[in-house]
PDB file of C-alpha atoms in Angstrom:
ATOM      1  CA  UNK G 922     -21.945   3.043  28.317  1.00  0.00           C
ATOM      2  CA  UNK G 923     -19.073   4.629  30.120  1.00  0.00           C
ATOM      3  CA  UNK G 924     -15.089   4.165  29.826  1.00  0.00           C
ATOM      4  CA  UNK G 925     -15.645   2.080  32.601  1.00  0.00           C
ATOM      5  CA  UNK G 926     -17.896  -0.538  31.227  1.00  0.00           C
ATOM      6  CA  UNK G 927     -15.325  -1.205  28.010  1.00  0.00           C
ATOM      7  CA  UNK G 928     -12.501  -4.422  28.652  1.00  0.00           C
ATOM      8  CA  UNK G 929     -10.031  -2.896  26.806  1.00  0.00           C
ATOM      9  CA  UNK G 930      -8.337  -5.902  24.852  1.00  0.00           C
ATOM     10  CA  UNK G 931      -5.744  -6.054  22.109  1.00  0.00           C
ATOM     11  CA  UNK G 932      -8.070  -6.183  19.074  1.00  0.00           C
ATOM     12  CA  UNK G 933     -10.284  -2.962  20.423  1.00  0.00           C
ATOM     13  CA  UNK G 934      -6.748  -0.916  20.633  1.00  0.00           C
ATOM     14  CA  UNK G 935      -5.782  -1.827  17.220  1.00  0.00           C
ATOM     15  CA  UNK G 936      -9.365  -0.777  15.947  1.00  0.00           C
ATOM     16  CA  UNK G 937      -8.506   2.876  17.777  1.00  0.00           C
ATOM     17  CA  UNK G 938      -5.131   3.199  16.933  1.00  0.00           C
ATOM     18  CA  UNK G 939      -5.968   2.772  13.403  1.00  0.00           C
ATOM     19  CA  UNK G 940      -8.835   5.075  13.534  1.00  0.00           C
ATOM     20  CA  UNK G 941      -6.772   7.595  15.074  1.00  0.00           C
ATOM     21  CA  UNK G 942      -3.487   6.972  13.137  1.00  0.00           C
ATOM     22  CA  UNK G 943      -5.942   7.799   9.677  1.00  0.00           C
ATOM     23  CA  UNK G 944      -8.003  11.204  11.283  1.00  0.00           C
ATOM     24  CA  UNK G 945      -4.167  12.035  13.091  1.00  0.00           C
ATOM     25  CA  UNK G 946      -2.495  12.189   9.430  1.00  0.00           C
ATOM     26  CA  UNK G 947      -1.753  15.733   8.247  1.00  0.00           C
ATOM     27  CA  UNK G 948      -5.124  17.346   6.747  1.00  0.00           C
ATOM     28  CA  UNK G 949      -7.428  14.499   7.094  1.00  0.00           C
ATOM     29  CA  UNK G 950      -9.360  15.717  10.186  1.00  0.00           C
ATOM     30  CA  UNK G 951      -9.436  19.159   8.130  1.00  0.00           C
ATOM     31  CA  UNK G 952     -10.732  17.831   5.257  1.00  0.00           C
ATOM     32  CA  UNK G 953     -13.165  15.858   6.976  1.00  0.00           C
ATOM     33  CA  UNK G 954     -14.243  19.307   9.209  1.00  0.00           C
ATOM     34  CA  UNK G 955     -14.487  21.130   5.686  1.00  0.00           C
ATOM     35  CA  UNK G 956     -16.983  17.964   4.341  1.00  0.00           C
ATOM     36  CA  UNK G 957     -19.077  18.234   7.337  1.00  0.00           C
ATOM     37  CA  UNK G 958     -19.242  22.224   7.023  1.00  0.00           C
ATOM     38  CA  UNK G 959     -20.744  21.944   3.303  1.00  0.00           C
ATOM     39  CA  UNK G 960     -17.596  21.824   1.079  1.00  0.00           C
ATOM     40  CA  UNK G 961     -18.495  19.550  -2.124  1.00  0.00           C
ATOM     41  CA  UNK G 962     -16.300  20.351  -5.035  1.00  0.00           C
ATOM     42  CA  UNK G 963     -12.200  20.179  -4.979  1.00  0.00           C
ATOM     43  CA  UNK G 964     -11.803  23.690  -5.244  1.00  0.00           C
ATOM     44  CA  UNK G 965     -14.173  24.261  -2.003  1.00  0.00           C
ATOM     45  CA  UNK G 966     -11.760  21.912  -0.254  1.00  0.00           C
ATOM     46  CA  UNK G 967      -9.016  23.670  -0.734  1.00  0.00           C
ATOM     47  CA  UNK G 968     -10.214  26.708   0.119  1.00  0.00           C
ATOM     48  CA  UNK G 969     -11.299  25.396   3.217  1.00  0.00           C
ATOM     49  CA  UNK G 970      -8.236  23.566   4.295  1.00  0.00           C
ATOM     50  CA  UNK G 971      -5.503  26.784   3.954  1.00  0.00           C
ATOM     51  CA  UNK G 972      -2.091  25.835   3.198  1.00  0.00           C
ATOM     52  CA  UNK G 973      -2.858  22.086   1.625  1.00  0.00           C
ATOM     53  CA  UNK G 974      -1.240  21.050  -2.139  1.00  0.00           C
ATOM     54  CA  UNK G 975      -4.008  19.797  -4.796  1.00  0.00           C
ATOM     55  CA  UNK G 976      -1.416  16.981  -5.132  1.00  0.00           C
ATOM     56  CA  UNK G 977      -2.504  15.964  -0.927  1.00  0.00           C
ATOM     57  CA  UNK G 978      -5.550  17.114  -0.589  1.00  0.00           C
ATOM     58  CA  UNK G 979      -6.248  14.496  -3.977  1.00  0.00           C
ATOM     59  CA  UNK G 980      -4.566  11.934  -2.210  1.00  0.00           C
ATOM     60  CA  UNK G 981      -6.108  12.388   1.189  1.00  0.00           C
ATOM     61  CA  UNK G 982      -9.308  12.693  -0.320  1.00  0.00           C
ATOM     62  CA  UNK G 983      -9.223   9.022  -2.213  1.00  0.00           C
ATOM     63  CA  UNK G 984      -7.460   7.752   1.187  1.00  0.00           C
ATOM     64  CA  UNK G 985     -10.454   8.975   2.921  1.00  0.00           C
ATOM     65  CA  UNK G 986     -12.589   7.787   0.453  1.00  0.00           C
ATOM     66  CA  UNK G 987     -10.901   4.195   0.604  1.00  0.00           C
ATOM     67  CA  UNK G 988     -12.012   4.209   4.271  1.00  0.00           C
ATOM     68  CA  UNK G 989     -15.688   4.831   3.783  1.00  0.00           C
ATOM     69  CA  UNK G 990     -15.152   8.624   5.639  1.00  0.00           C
ATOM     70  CA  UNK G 991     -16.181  10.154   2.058  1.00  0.00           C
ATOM     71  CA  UNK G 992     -18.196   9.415  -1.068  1.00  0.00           C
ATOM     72  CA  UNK G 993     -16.639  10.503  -4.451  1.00  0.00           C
ATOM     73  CA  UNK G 994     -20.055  11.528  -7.034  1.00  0.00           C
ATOM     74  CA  UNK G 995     -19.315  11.643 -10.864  1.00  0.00           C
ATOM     75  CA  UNK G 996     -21.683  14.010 -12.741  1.00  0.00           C
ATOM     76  CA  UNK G 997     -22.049  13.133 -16.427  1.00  0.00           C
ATOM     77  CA  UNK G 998     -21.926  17.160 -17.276  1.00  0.00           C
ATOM     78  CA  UNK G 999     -19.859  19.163 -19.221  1.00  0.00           C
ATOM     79  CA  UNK G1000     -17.274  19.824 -17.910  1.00  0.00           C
ATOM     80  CA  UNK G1001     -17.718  17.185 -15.854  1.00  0.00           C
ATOM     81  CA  UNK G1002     -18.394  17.387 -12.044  1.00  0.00           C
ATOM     82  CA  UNK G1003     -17.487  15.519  -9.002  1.00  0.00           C
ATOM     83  CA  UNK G1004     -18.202  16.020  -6.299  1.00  0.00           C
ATOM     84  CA  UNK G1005     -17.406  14.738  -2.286  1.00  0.00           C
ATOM     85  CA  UNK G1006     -19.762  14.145   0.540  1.00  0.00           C
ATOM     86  CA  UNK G1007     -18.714  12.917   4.469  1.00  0.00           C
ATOM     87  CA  UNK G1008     -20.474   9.136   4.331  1.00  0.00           C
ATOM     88  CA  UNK G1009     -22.862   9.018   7.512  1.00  0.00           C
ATOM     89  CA  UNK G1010     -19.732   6.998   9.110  1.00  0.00           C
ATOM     90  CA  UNK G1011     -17.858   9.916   8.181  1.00  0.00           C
ATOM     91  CA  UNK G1012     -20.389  12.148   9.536  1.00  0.00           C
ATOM     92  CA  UNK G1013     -20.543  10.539  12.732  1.00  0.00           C
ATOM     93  CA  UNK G1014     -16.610  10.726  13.383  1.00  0.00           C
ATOM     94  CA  UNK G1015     -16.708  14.252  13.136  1.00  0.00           C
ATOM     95  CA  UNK G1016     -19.235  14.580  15.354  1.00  0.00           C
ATOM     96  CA  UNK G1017     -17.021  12.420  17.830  1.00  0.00           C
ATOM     97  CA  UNK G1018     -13.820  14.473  17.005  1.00  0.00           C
ATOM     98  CA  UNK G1019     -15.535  17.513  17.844  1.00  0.00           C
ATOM     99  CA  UNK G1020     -14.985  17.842  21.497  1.00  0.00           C
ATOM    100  CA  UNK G1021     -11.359  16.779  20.495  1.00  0.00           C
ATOM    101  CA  UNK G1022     -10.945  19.657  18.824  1.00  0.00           C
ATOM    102  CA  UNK G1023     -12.619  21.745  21.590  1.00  0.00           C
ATOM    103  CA  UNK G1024     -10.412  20.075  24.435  1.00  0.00           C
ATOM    104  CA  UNK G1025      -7.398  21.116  21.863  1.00  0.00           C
ATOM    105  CA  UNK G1026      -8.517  24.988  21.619  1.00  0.00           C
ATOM    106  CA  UNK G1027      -8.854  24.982  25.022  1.00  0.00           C
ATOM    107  CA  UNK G1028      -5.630  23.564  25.970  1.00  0.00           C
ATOM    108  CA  UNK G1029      -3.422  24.799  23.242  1.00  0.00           C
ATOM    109  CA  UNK G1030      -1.024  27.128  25.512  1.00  0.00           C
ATOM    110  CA  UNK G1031       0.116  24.462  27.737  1.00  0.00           C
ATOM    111  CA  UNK G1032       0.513  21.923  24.811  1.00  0.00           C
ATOM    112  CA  UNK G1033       2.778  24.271  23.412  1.00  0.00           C
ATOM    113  CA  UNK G1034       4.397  24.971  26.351  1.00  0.00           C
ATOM    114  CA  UNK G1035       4.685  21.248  26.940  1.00  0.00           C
ATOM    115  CA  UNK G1036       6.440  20.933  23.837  1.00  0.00           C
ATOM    116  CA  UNK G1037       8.915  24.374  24.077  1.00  0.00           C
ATOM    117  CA  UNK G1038      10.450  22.828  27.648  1.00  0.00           C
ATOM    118  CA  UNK G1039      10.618  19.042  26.380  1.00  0.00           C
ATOM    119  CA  UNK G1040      12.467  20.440  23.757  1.00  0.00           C
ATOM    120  CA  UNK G1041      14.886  22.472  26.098  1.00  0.00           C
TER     121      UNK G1041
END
């Protein structure tokens, strides 16, 4: 299936905004990145995402748990351990974001400079 073959109507556009609008919020596509790379415990997270609170990366992580991106795993051990996994749906949008993320790198100077003269 190509772009082509989609009808766009108003139902698949809400279903896309939303999906972007949740990946688009500050650290969530990070977080998800640092899942899919092999981070499990909290304090691998933040590690992996440089610069993010414990207070958001806690709250992104249950938001991103709430939408079925992540799995949250209690281990009866003491201490206790828990530990987060990307869901296969979670999995998946990574994959999908990837060339996002690519087409970003790539294209980074003249976003910028898009931004500096809009702002002028």
């Amino acid at each position: 299936m190509t772009i082509h073959d989609v009808q766009v109507d108003e139902s698949s556009c809400a279903i896309f905004q939303r999906t972007l609008e949740r990946v688009g919020q500050r650290w969530s596509g990070a977080i998800l990145f640092a899942a899919v790379g092999g981070a499990r415990r909290f304090g691998e997270y933040r590690r992996a995402v440089e610069g993010i609170s414990d207070r958001m990366l806690a709250l992104r992580l249950k938001e991103l748990e709430s939408d079925g991106f992540i799995v949250r795993e209690v281990i009866p051990s003491t201490p206790v351990q828990v530990l987060y996994r990307p869901t296969p749906a979670g999995a998946e949008l990574i994959a999908a974001l990837q060339p996002l993320g690519e087409w970003g790198q790539k294209h980074i100077a003249e976003l910028s400079e898009q931004e500096t003269n809009a702002r002028a």
